[in-house]
Short mmCIF file of C-alpha atoms in Angstrom, two decimals:
data_model
loop_
_atom_site.label_atom_id
_atom_site.label_comp_id
_atom_site.label_asym_id
_atom_site.label_seq_id
_atom_site.Cartn_x
_atom_site.Cartn_y
_atom_site.Cartn_z
CA MET A 45 19.40 -64.58 -2.31
CA ASN A 46 22.57 -62.23 -2.80
CA GLU A 47 23.50 -60.75 0.68
CA THR A 48 25.13 -57.54 -0.80
CA ILE A 49 21.69 -56.46 -2.25
CA ALA A 50 21.05 -53.50 0.12
CA LEU A 51 17.97 -52.74 -1.91
CA ASP A 52 15.96 -54.13 -4.50
CA VAL A 53 13.26 -51.89 -6.77
CA ALA A 54 12.21 -54.51 -9.04
CA GLY A 55 8.92 -53.31 -11.41
CA VAL A 56 7.61 -51.26 -9.20
CA SER A 57 4.71 -49.12 -10.43
CA HIS A 58 2.28 -47.01 -8.51
CA SER A 59 -0.67 -45.12 -8.97
CA TYR A 60 -2.48 -42.16 -7.24
CA GLY A 61 -6.41 -43.04 -9.23
CA SER A 62 -5.75 -42.89 -12.70
CA ARG A 63 -2.62 -40.34 -12.45
CA LYS A 64 0.15 -42.63 -12.47
CA ALA A 65 3.26 -41.99 -9.82
CA LEU A 66 5.69 -44.50 -10.98
CA ASP A 67 5.81 -46.84 -14.02
CA ASP A 68 8.03 -49.93 -13.78
CA VAL A 69 10.45 -48.32 -11.73
CA SER A 70 14.10 -51.23 -10.78
CA PHE A 71 17.36 -50.92 -9.91
CA GLN A 72 19.60 -52.03 -7.07
CA VAL A 73 21.85 -49.95 -4.41
CA GLU A 74 24.52 -52.81 -3.16
CA GLN A 75 26.16 -52.68 -0.09
CA GLY A 76 28.79 -49.70 0.98
CA GLN A 77 27.54 -48.13 -2.28
CA PHE A 78 26.48 -44.25 -2.54
CA CYS A 79 23.90 -44.23 -4.54
CA VAL A 80 20.84 -40.95 -5.98
CA LEU A 81 17.87 -40.97 -6.87
CA LEU A 82 17.75 -37.63 -8.80
CA GLY A 83 14.79 -36.15 -9.74
CA PRO A 84 12.99 -33.12 -9.66
CA ASN A 85 9.77 -32.69 -7.34
CA GLY A 86 6.85 -35.19 -8.68
CA ALA A 87 9.37 -37.30 -10.39
CA GLY A 88 8.14 -39.44 -8.14
CA LYS A 89 10.54 -40.04 -5.52
CA SER A 90 8.65 -39.75 -2.43
CA THR A 91 6.25 -42.36 -3.94
CA LEU A 92 8.90 -44.92 -4.08
CA LEU A 93 9.75 -43.78 -0.74
CA SER A 94 6.31 -44.52 0.56
CA LEU A 95 6.86 -47.88 -0.77
CA VAL A 96 10.17 -49.05 0.58
CA THR A 97 8.61 -47.82 3.74
CA ARG A 98 5.69 -49.78 3.71
CA LEU A 99 4.02 -46.64 4.56
CA PHE A 100 1.87 -47.22 1.19
CA ALA A 101 1.02 -50.44 -0.09
CA MET A 102 2.50 -52.05 -3.20
CA ARG A 103 0.11 -52.69 -5.87
CA HIS A 104 2.63 -53.99 -8.89
CA GLY A 105 6.78 -55.26 -8.53
CA SER A 106 8.66 -55.33 -5.36
CA ILE A 107 10.87 -54.30 -3.06
CA SER A 108 13.48 -55.99 -1.70
CA ILE A 109 16.00 -54.85 1.60
CA PHE A 110 18.72 -57.73 2.38
CA GLY A 111 16.86 -60.34 0.60
CA HIS A 112 13.54 -59.45 2.70
CA ASP A 113 10.29 -58.84 0.67
CA VAL A 114 8.91 -55.22 2.24
CA SER A 115 5.25 -56.47 1.86
CA ARG A 116 5.01 -59.75 2.91
CA GLN A 117 8.51 -59.64 5.72
CA SER A 118 7.94 -56.16 6.31
CA GLY A 119 9.40 -56.78 10.33
CA GLU A 120 12.83 -58.24 9.40
CA ALA A 121 12.85 -55.75 6.09
CA LEU A 122 12.38 -52.45 8.57
CA ARG A 123 14.82 -53.61 11.21
CA ARG A 124 17.57 -53.30 8.55
CA MET A 125 16.92 -50.13 7.49
CA GLY A 126 16.88 -46.61 8.77
CA VAL A 127 15.38 -44.18 7.09
CA VAL A 128 15.62 -39.91 7.46
CA PHE A 129 13.23 -38.35 5.83
CA GLN A 130 12.16 -35.10 3.90
CA ALA A 131 9.99 -33.25 7.04
CA ARG A 132 11.17 -33.18 10.26
CA THR A 133 10.48 -35.86 12.18
CA LEU A 134 12.13 -35.09 15.91
CA ASP A 135 9.87 -34.89 18.60
CA LEU A 136 10.71 -30.92 19.41
CA ASP A 137 8.66 -31.54 23.28
CA LEU A 138 11.39 -33.90 23.69
CA THR A 139 15.20 -33.85 24.22
CA VAL A 140 17.49 -35.37 21.86
CA ALA A 141 18.65 -38.19 23.84
CA GLN A 142 14.41 -39.07 24.45
CA ASN A 143 13.92 -38.57 21.11
CA LEU A 144 16.59 -41.61 20.75
CA ILE A 145 14.92 -43.19 23.24
CA TYR A 146 11.55 -43.49 22.19
CA HIS A 147 12.72 -44.41 18.33
CA ALA A 148 14.73 -47.53 20.69
CA ALA A 149 11.89 -48.22 21.54
CA LEU A 150 10.08 -48.82 18.71
CA HIS A 151 12.61 -51.16 17.66
CA GLY A 152 12.86 -53.01 20.60
CA ILE A 153 16.09 -51.71 21.94
CA GLY A 154 16.25 -51.47 25.58
CA ARG A 155 17.42 -48.14 27.66
CA ALA A 156 20.53 -49.64 28.74
CA GLN A 157 21.17 -50.96 25.36
CA THR A 158 20.09 -47.71 24.32
CA ARG A 159 22.68 -45.51 26.27
CA THR A 160 24.98 -47.15 24.79
CA LEU A 161 24.45 -47.02 21.35
CA ALA A 162 22.66 -43.40 21.75
CA ALA A 163 26.27 -42.33 22.81
CA SER A 164 28.17 -43.78 20.12
CA VAL A 165 25.51 -42.46 16.77
CA LEU A 166 25.56 -39.08 18.33
CA ALA A 167 29.39 -38.66 19.02
CA ARG A 168 29.54 -40.00 15.79
CA VAL A 169 27.63 -37.21 14.68
CA GLY A 170 29.15 -34.42 16.88
CA MET A 171 26.16 -33.76 18.81
CA ALA A 172 27.63 -35.62 21.51
CA ASP A 173 27.39 -32.54 23.87
CA ARG A 174 23.54 -31.77 22.95
CA ALA A 175 22.08 -34.78 24.01
CA SER A 176 20.01 -33.45 26.83
CA ASP A 177 18.64 -30.26 24.60
CA LYS A 178 15.40 -29.77 23.89
CA ALA A 179 15.47 -30.81 20.26
CA ARG A 180 13.47 -27.60 19.71
CA ASP A 181 16.29 -25.62 20.52
CA LEU A 182 18.73 -27.16 17.97
CA SER A 183 19.44 -25.76 14.45
CA GLY A 184 17.92 -27.07 11.13
CA GLY A 185 21.13 -28.78 10.07
CA GLN A 186 21.73 -29.76 13.58
CA MET A 187 18.49 -31.05 13.76
CA ARG A 188 19.36 -32.89 10.76
CA ARG A 189 22.27 -35.01 12.00
CA VAL A 190 20.24 -35.58 15.48
CA GLU A 191 17.68 -37.70 12.56
CA ILE A 192 20.58 -39.25 11.34
CA ALA A 193 22.19 -40.55 13.74
CA ARG A 194 18.57 -41.60 15.22
CA ALA A 195 18.38 -44.05 12.05
CA LEU A 196 21.54 -45.43 12.82
CA LEU A 197 20.65 -46.26 16.05
CA HIS A 198 19.63 -49.88 15.51
CA ALA A 199 22.85 -49.98 13.18
CA PRO A 200 20.89 -50.45 9.89
CA ARG A 201 23.12 -51.83 6.70
CA LEU A 202 21.15 -49.55 4.46
CA LEU A 203 20.05 -45.52 4.91
CA LEU A 204 17.21 -43.56 2.86
CA LEU A 205 17.84 -40.11 3.12
CA ASP A 206 14.60 -38.50 1.89
CA GLU A 207 16.24 -34.47 0.10
CA PRO A 208 17.97 -34.41 3.32
CA THR A 209 19.95 -30.84 2.69
CA VAL A 210 16.50 -29.00 1.32
CA GLY A 211 16.34 -25.91 3.86
CA LEU A 212 19.57 -26.50 5.54
CA ASP A 213 22.34 -23.55 4.92
CA MET A 214 24.89 -24.59 2.07
CA GLN A 215 27.99 -25.18 5.37
CA ALA A 216 25.08 -27.90 6.83
CA ARG A 217 24.93 -29.22 3.76
CA THR A 218 28.16 -29.97 2.55
CA ASP A 219 28.87 -31.42 6.36
CA ILE A 220 25.71 -33.64 6.52
CA LEU A 221 27.31 -34.85 2.57
CA ALA A 222 30.19 -34.96 3.55
CA TYR A 223 29.36 -37.32 7.09
CA VAL A 224 27.11 -39.63 4.61
CA ARG A 225 29.73 -40.13 2.31
CA ARG A 226 32.77 -41.51 5.34
CA LEU A 227 29.86 -43.55 7.05
CA VAL A 228 29.57 -45.19 3.65
CA GLN A 229 32.88 -45.40 3.05
CA ASP A 230 33.88 -46.40 6.01
CA ASP A 231 31.27 -48.92 7.27
CA GLN A 232 30.37 -49.98 3.67
CA ILE A 233 26.38 -49.07 4.22
CA GLY A 234 24.42 -48.85 1.23
CA VAL A 235 22.79 -45.43 0.81
CA LEU A 236 20.03 -44.33 -0.71
CA TRP A 237 20.55 -40.16 -1.36
CA THR A 238 17.82 -38.83 -3.03
CA THR A 239 17.52 -35.25 -4.10
CA HIS A 240 16.73 -33.06 -6.71
CA LEU A 241 19.94 -30.72 -6.79
CA LEU A 242 22.38 -31.27 -8.91
CA ASP A 243 25.49 -30.37 -7.15
CA GLU A 244 25.21 -33.03 -4.73
CA ILE A 245 26.20 -35.51 -6.77
CA ASN A 246 30.13 -36.53 -7.75
CA ASN A 247 30.78 -38.67 -10.83
CA ASP A 248 31.70 -41.43 -8.71
CA ASP A 249 28.51 -41.72 -7.49
CA ARG A 250 25.44 -44.41 -9.25
CA VAL A 251 22.97 -42.32 -10.56
CA ILE A 252 19.60 -43.17 -11.19
CA VAL A 253 17.86 -40.47 -12.77
CA MET A 254 14.46 -40.14 -12.33
CA HIS A 255 11.21 -38.55 -14.67
CA LYS A 256 7.59 -38.37 -14.62
CA GLY A 257 7.58 -41.41 -12.74
CA LYS A 258 10.35 -43.42 -14.90
CA VAL A 259 13.95 -44.20 -14.55
CA LEU A 260 15.60 -42.48 -17.34
CA ASP A 261 18.36 -43.40 -17.02
CA GLN A 262 21.13 -45.42 -14.23
CA GLY A 263 24.97 -46.32 -13.61
CA LEU A 264 28.07 -44.22 -12.46
CA ALA A 265 27.46 -40.74 -13.10
CA ARG A 266 30.54 -39.95 -15.30
CA ASP A 267 29.32 -43.46 -17.13
CA THR A 268 25.67 -41.33 -17.87
CA ILE A 269 27.49 -37.96 -18.83
CA ILE A 270 29.77 -39.92 -21.73
CA ARG A 271 26.08 -41.89 -22.81
CA HIS A 272 24.31 -39.06 -23.39
CA GLY A 273 26.99 -36.91 -24.68
CA ALA A 274 26.89 -34.74 -21.98
CA ARG A 275 29.34 -31.47 -20.22
CA ASP A 276 28.44 -32.52 -16.82
CA ILE A 277 25.46 -34.26 -14.87
CA LYS A 278 22.82 -31.27 -15.92
CA ASP A 279 23.08 -31.36 -19.54
CA ALA A 280 23.01 -35.36 -18.98
CA PHE A 281 19.84 -34.77 -17.52
CA ALA A 282 18.41 -32.14 -19.96
CA LYS A 283 19.41 -34.10 -22.95
CA MET A 284 16.81 -36.99 -21.14
CA THR A 285 14.30 -35.47 -20.93
CA GLY A 286 14.52 -33.44 -23.89
CA SER A 287 14.48 -30.24 -21.98
CA GLU A 288 15.87 -28.11 -19.48
CA PRO A 289 14.52 -29.31 -16.27
CA LEU A 290 12.15 -26.78 -14.50
CA GLY A 291 12.71 -28.08 -10.83
CA LEU A 292 16.36 -28.79 -11.10
CA GLY A 293 17.40 -25.12 -12.61
CA ALA A 294 14.95 -23.69 -10.50
CA ALA A 295 16.31 -25.56 -7.36
CA ILE A 296 19.55 -24.69 -8.31
CA GLU A 297 19.53 -21.39 -8.52
CA ASN A 298 17.46 -21.32 -5.00
CA VAL A 299 20.74 -22.82 -3.13
CA LEU A 300 23.47 -20.77 -5.52
CA MET B 213 30.73 -31.26 12.16
CA SER B 214 33.19 -30.80 10.04
CA ALA B 215 33.65 -32.74 7.19
CA ALA B 216 37.50 -33.10 7.60
CA SER B 217 36.82 -34.78 11.39
CA PRO B 218 37.15 -38.84 11.86
CA PRO B 219 34.52 -40.26 13.27
CA ALA B 220 34.89 -40.51 16.87
CA ILE B 221 33.74 -44.00 17.95
CA SER B 222 33.01 -47.06 15.74
CA PRO B 223 29.37 -47.82 14.44
CA PRO B 224 27.62 -50.26 17.01
CA GLU B 225 27.51 -53.59 16.24
CA SER B 226 26.13 -55.02 19.36
CA ILE B 227 22.18 -55.45 17.87
CA ASP B 228 21.06 -58.92 16.85
CA PHE B 229 19.39 -59.45 14.03
CA ALA B 230 17.43 -62.70 14.64
CA PRO B 231 15.14 -63.60 12.81
CA GLY B 232 11.66 -62.91 14.47
CA PHE B 233 10.28 -60.82 17.51
CA THR B 234 10.74 -62.03 21.17
CA PHE B 235 7.81 -60.78 23.83
CA ARG B 236 11.06 -58.28 25.37
CA HIS B 237 10.78 -56.52 21.52
CA TYR B 238 6.70 -55.84 21.94
CA ALA B 239 7.59 -55.16 25.76
CA VAL B 240 9.96 -52.76 25.26
CA CYS B 241 8.26 -51.25 22.37
CA MET B 242 5.31 -50.76 24.23
CA ARG B 243 6.91 -49.45 26.74
CA GLY B 244 8.41 -46.29 24.43
CA ILE B 245 5.37 -45.61 23.41
CA VAL B 246 3.58 -45.13 26.90
CA TRP B 247 6.27 -43.46 28.13
CA ARG B 248 6.81 -40.79 24.88
CA GLU B 249 2.72 -40.26 25.47
CA ALA B 250 2.77 -39.66 29.48
CA LEU B 251 6.42 -36.90 28.73
CA ARG B 252 3.96 -35.08 26.17
CA PHE B 253 1.54 -34.86 28.24
CA VAL B 254 3.61 -33.58 30.99
CA HIS B 255 5.07 -31.35 28.82
CA GLN B 256 1.96 -29.76 27.87
CA ARG B 257 0.91 -28.52 30.86
CA GLU B 258 -2.03 -26.77 29.59
CA ARG B 259 -3.64 -29.67 28.16
CA PHE B 260 -3.57 -31.26 31.25
CA VAL B 261 -5.14 -28.10 32.64
CA SER B 262 -7.56 -27.72 30.73
CA ALA B 263 -8.28 -31.15 30.93
CA LEU B 264 -9.15 -30.85 34.65
CA VAL B 265 -11.08 -27.12 34.58
CA ARG B 266 -13.24 -28.82 32.02
CA PRO B 267 -14.77 -30.93 33.66
CA LEU B 268 -14.57 -28.80 36.95
CA VAL B 269 -16.64 -26.03 35.06
CA TRP B 270 -19.53 -28.09 34.21
CA LEU B 271 -19.51 -28.92 37.96
CA LEU B 272 -18.76 -26.68 39.93
CA ILE B 273 -21.17 -23.94 37.71
CA PHE B 274 -23.46 -26.13 35.55
CA ALA B 275 -24.50 -28.74 37.80
CA ALA B 276 -24.91 -25.74 40.59
CA GLY B 277 -27.17 -23.91 38.44
CA PHE B 278 -29.42 -26.74 37.48
CA ARG B 279 -29.38 -28.28 40.91
CA SER B 280 -32.72 -26.81 41.53
CA VAL B 281 -34.16 -27.33 37.36
CA LEU B 282 -33.25 -31.18 37.63
CA GLY B 283 -34.29 -33.37 40.02
CA VAL B 284 -32.91 -37.05 39.47
CA SER B 285 -35.24 -39.21 41.12
CA ILE B 286 -34.22 -42.80 42.32
CA ILE B 287 -32.75 -44.61 39.43
CA PRO B 288 -30.01 -47.97 39.68
CA PRO B 289 -27.45 -47.86 40.44
CA TYR B 290 -28.12 -44.91 43.18
CA GLN B 291 -30.25 -46.26 46.54
CA THR B 292 -31.59 -42.76 47.47
CA TYR B 293 -32.06 -38.83 45.68
CA VAL B 294 -29.16 -37.66 45.16
CA LEU B 295 -27.70 -34.38 44.23
CA TYR B 296 -27.21 -32.71 40.71
CA GLU B 297 -23.48 -32.90 41.05
CA VAL B 298 -22.84 -36.33 41.64
CA TYR B 299 -25.54 -37.59 39.14
CA ILE B 300 -23.34 -35.97 36.33
CA THR B 301 -19.90 -36.30 37.86
CA PRO B 302 -20.08 -40.24 36.06
CA GLY B 303 -20.62 -38.89 32.58
CA LEU B 304 -18.33 -35.81 33.25
CA MET B 305 -15.34 -39.12 33.60
CA ALA B 306 -16.36 -39.58 30.88
CA MET B 307 -16.20 -36.68 29.03
CA ILE B 308 -12.54 -36.25 29.91
CA GLN B 309 -11.80 -39.59 28.60
CA LEU B 310 -14.11 -38.01 25.10
CA PHE B 311 -12.16 -35.07 24.88
CA ASN B 312 -9.01 -37.19 25.86
CA GLY B 313 -9.72 -39.44 23.30
CA MET B 314 -10.14 -36.90 20.73
CA GLN B 315 -6.99 -34.65 21.05
CA SER B 316 -4.83 -37.57 20.85
CA SER B 317 -7.08 -37.86 16.98
CA LEU B 318 -5.74 -34.55 16.73
CA SER B 319 -2.24 -35.07 17.29
CA MET B 320 -2.45 -38.41 14.80
CA ILE B 321 -3.53 -35.68 11.98
CA TYR B 322 -1.11 -33.55 13.76
CA ASP B 323 1.80 -35.97 13.65
CA ARG B 324 0.89 -37.25 10.18
CA GLU B 325 0.92 -33.62 8.44
CA MET B 326 4.38 -33.13 10.25
CA GLY B 327 5.53 -36.39 9.45
CA ASN B 328 6.06 -37.85 12.85
CA MET B 329 3.46 -40.34 12.27
CA ARG B 330 6.45 -42.03 9.96
CA THR B 331 8.78 -42.89 12.67
CA LEU B 332 6.36 -44.32 14.35
CA LEU B 333 5.44 -46.37 10.82
CA VAL B 334 8.45 -47.20 10.15
CA SER B 335 9.34 -49.53 13.13
CA PRO B 336 9.64 -53.39 12.10
CA LEU B 337 6.70 -54.24 14.59
CA PRO B 338 3.01 -55.04 13.27
CA ARG B 339 1.06 -51.78 12.54
CA TRP B 340 -1.92 -53.65 14.29
CA PHE B 341 0.61 -53.57 17.78
CA LEU B 342 1.72 -50.21 17.15
CA LEU B 343 -1.57 -48.96 17.73
CA THR B 344 -2.96 -50.68 19.87
CA SER B 345 -0.06 -48.69 22.07
CA LYS B 346 -0.30 -45.87 21.23
CA LEU B 347 -4.27 -46.17 21.99
CA LEU B 348 -3.20 -47.94 25.37
CA ALA B 349 -0.75 -45.02 26.46
CA GLY B 350 -3.72 -42.59 25.79
CA THR B 351 -5.81 -44.17 27.72
CA LEU B 352 -3.60 -44.30 30.45
CA VAL B 353 -2.94 -40.56 29.66
CA SER B 354 -6.89 -40.38 30.63
CA VAL B 355 -7.16 -42.41 33.40
CA MET B 356 -4.91 -39.72 34.98
CA GLN B 357 -6.83 -36.90 34.05
CA VAL B 358 -9.86 -38.50 35.43
CA TYR B 359 -8.12 -39.87 38.83
CA ALA B 360 -7.00 -35.69 39.16
CA TYR B 361 -10.60 -34.86 38.74
CA LEU B 362 -11.90 -36.93 40.99
CA ALA B 363 -9.34 -36.10 43.78
CA VAL B 364 -10.90 -32.33 42.88
CA ALA B 365 -15.22 -33.57 42.97
CA TRP B 366 -13.74 -35.38 46.06
CA PHE B 367 -13.71 -31.66 47.84
CA TRP B 368 -16.64 -30.51 46.95
CA ASP B 369 -18.46 -33.71 48.13
CA VAL B 370 -18.75 -35.43 45.28
CA GLN B 371 -17.76 -39.02 46.26
CA PRO B 372 -18.95 -42.74 46.13
CA ASP B 373 -20.73 -44.11 48.73
CA SER B 374 -17.60 -46.65 49.44
CA ASN B 375 -13.62 -45.43 49.08
CA TRP B 376 -13.90 -49.04 47.05
CA GLY B 377 -15.65 -47.29 43.77
CA TYR B 378 -12.60 -45.37 43.16
CA VAL B 379 -11.04 -48.70 42.85
CA ALA B 380 -13.95 -50.51 40.66
CA ILE B 381 -13.77 -47.49 38.31
CA LEU B 382 -10.21 -48.38 37.44
CA PRO B 383 -11.08 -51.59 34.27
CA ALA B 384 -14.43 -49.74 33.63
CA LEU B 385 -12.11 -46.29 32.64
CA LEU B 386 -9.68 -48.33 31.00
CA LEU B 387 -12.59 -49.85 28.68
CA SER B 388 -14.17 -46.87 28.39
CA GLY B 389 -10.77 -44.81 27.30
CA PHE B 390 -9.88 -47.21 25.12
CA MET B 391 -13.34 -47.37 23.36
CA LEU B 392 -13.02 -43.52 22.63
CA GLY B 393 -9.55 -43.28 21.75
CA ALA B 394 -10.36 -46.00 19.11
CA LEU B 395 -12.99 -43.90 18.27
CA GLY B 396 -10.83 -41.09 17.57
CA MET B 397 -7.87 -42.98 16.14
CA PHE B 398 -10.16 -44.06 13.47
CA ILE B 399 -11.61 -40.68 13.12
CA SER B 400 -7.81 -39.40 12.70
CA SER B 401 -7.81 -42.02 9.75
CA ALA B 402 -10.42 -40.70 8.09
CA ILE B 403 -9.44 -37.00 8.10
CA LYS B 404 -6.43 -35.53 5.64
CA GLN B 405 -6.80 -32.35 7.00
CA LEU B 406 -6.00 -30.49 10.90
CA GLU B 407 -8.57 -28.00 9.67
CA ASN B 408 -11.13 -30.53 8.83
CA PHE B 409 -10.87 -31.22 12.89
CA ALA B 410 -13.89 -29.03 14.16
CA GLY B 411 -16.20 -31.06 12.51
CA VAL B 412 -15.56 -33.52 13.86
CA MET B 413 -16.38 -31.28 17.48
CA ASN B 414 -19.32 -30.63 15.66
CA PHE B 415 -20.75 -33.80 14.35
CA VAL B 416 -19.12 -36.10 16.94
CA ILE B 417 -18.32 -34.62 19.78
CA PHE B 418 -21.22 -32.15 20.80
CA PRO B 419 -23.72 -35.07 19.57
CA MET B 420 -22.35 -38.17 21.35
CA PHE B 421 -21.81 -35.71 24.44
CA PHE B 422 -25.41 -34.06 24.54
CA ALA B 423 -27.55 -37.00 23.35
CA SER B 424 -26.23 -39.26 26.38
CA SER B 425 -27.59 -40.38 30.10
CA ALA B 426 -24.16 -38.16 30.85
CA LEU B 427 -26.30 -34.46 31.93
CA TYR B 428 -30.06 -35.88 32.36
CA PRO B 429 -30.71 -39.57 33.32
CA LEU B 430 -32.91 -40.77 29.73
CA TRP B 431 -36.16 -41.49 31.88
CA LYS B 432 -36.34 -37.28 31.74
CA VAL B 433 -35.01 -37.16 27.89
CA ARG B 434 -38.35 -39.84 26.84
CA GLU B 435 -40.09 -37.48 28.37
CA GLY B 436 -39.40 -35.05 26.27
CA SER B 437 -38.44 -36.44 23.13
CA PRO B 438 -38.89 -40.55 23.21
CA TRP B 439 -36.85 -40.52 19.96
CA LEU B 440 -33.99 -38.70 21.31
CA ALA B 441 -34.20 -41.07 23.93
CA ASP B 442 -34.13 -44.22 21.98
CA TYR B 443 -30.84 -42.42 20.31
CA CYS B 444 -29.16 -41.87 22.91
CA ASN B 445 -29.71 -45.64 24.25
CA ILE B 446 -27.88 -46.41 21.32
CA ASN B 447 -25.47 -43.71 21.47
CA PRO B 448 -21.61 -46.03 22.51
CA PHE B 449 -21.12 -42.93 24.74
CA THR B 450 -24.10 -43.17 27.28
CA HIS B 451 -23.35 -46.81 28.02
CA ALA B 452 -19.60 -46.00 28.49
CA VAL B 453 -20.92 -43.88 31.23
CA GLU B 454 -23.55 -45.52 32.75
CA LEU B 455 -20.69 -48.38 33.06
CA ILE B 456 -18.52 -45.60 34.91
CA ARG B 457 -21.44 -44.93 37.07
CA PHE B 458 -22.34 -48.30 37.59
CA ALA B 459 -18.91 -49.18 38.59
CA PHE B 460 -18.21 -46.16 41.03
CA TYR B 461 -21.21 -47.88 42.86
CA LEU B 462 -19.62 -51.39 42.98
CA GLN B 463 -22.01 -52.25 40.71
CA VAL B 464 -21.70 -54.06 36.89
CA ASN B 465 -23.92 -53.24 34.30
CA TRP B 466 -23.97 -56.01 31.56
CA VAL B 467 -25.76 -53.90 28.85
CA SER B 468 -22.91 -51.40 29.15
CA LEU B 469 -20.21 -53.18 29.46
CA ALA B 470 -21.09 -55.60 26.25
CA VAL B 471 -21.89 -52.17 24.11
CA VAL B 472 -18.68 -50.66 25.23
CA LEU B 473 -16.52 -53.84 24.85
CA GLY B 474 -17.79 -54.66 21.37
CA CYS B 475 -17.66 -50.81 19.99
CA ALA B 476 -13.99 -50.43 21.82
CA ILE B 477 -13.42 -53.67 18.97
CA VAL B 478 -15.00 -52.66 16.56
CA PHE B 479 -13.33 -49.26 16.44
CA LEU B 480 -10.03 -50.97 17.15
CA THR B 481 -10.47 -53.07 14.16
CA GLY B 482 -11.43 -50.35 11.66
CA ALA B 483 -8.34 -47.82 12.98
CA ILE B 484 -6.06 -50.60 11.81
CA TYR B 485 -8.02 -51.13 8.65
CA ALA B 486 -7.70 -48.15 8.02
CA TYR B 487 -3.63 -47.59 8.95
CA ASP B 488 -2.82 -50.54 7.13
CA PRO B 489 -0.97 -49.98 4.32
CA ALA B 490 -2.45 -52.85 1.61
CA LYS B 491 -5.97 -51.92 2.82
CA GLY B 492 -6.50 -48.72 3.92
CA MET B 493 -6.63 -44.70 3.06
CA LEU B 494 -3.77 -44.05 3.43
CA ALA B 495 -2.51 -44.96 0.17
CA ARG B 496 -5.83 -43.63 -1.70
CA LYS B 497 -5.47 -40.41 -0.50
CA GLY B 498 -1.17 -40.41 -0.98
CA GLY B 499 -0.65 -38.75 2.73
#
């Protein structure tokens, strides 16, 4: 068992009826690595995250988190992972602190310990002063920060974020991205960040390019660009897929 | 949060990742789920008010209107003639639980659409335990609603022969609430969209409630339609009503107890099966 491999996805395929959503997908995320899963809508990113989080059952292939197989040792796997879903999943009727207490309870962490942990993670995302506010009263960016704090509450060593910046304004996007990058740097947490937004990728990031359920390329962004003789990652993506990436192009226009 | 500011506090390191889960993990988790359900209920005052008003409308208006039309003869567990309001009170208690079970099912579908369900399902504890805890939480809420209703009914002179009746119905209410909640949970797994919930009202709640012994004794139904009486007899809701009715008068209806217990197990098993990622419907439907 290699303890530095935070997430190991090996030969995973998944179909909805006759439609193949994932086709023999394999990649790894190491501890202390910021890894971007890049693909347009419909590339299979959400299906993959549903498999990693055990929402769907694995049919072909295997996924393990720090050596714990998600299907066979799901408890051990899930407790080592924090997830920020694309949809907003805070309970709007509860306060920020109550949301955290509930999450901690789901991990078997009692009240007294939660108080200390909650203060720590909220301070880290700059939300310590909002603990007793209702989640409903937060802005989109603040909710995301609380969701990240919540995902970190049980001290996971792997963090999954499913399109975490969708629907946020530019400032909030920049803040969240910078925060998560710092988390990787300071705490050596492994991060899998899914996105269809090319401007979130740095040249030093590890990028996994997905298209129509397949992994087309993986490696450092700068290497990917060189490998495909491209000007930038957008150009590289266009060359890989043989066309202008519709989802990506449209997404960028929406953002800019 | 400014991108340049350093993290304020170092990361938490105090989580114990010793393999496996202890009894304490389970206990904390169940308490958390029950606590959240109770908080939500307290926050949604309209839900509490409507849960209370619904049976009271039946008791104060419907029962008063039908008092003279429907004569209830002496049938077990009653030892004397009873007023119609007294007769339908156990049925209304079960109705509260039926609506509550369906309401929980509705909120599960809503949670699933909104993504909240994912928060629950990515807990590392086993899924059967998470669903059972959620069910228990919903059941406890429904029991509180029933007692609130009984408090109001008490002023309307609807009371058991002995005050011990209030205590004796507790296990009956827990069991019937569990069964109806499990039914709601099972249904929620089969419904993909919130819009389809109206169908549940038409095809589940109404046939269960009206074709039961909640509003009229079965011998009365049999006079009008023998087949309907047979249907009422196999309706698990009838048995939930009778279990509560007998308990209210410090008796046990063993047949109803067996039916309610059996159905609770079947519905819960079905719900756990349906929410199991390996077997259920979630993966097939992709949602």
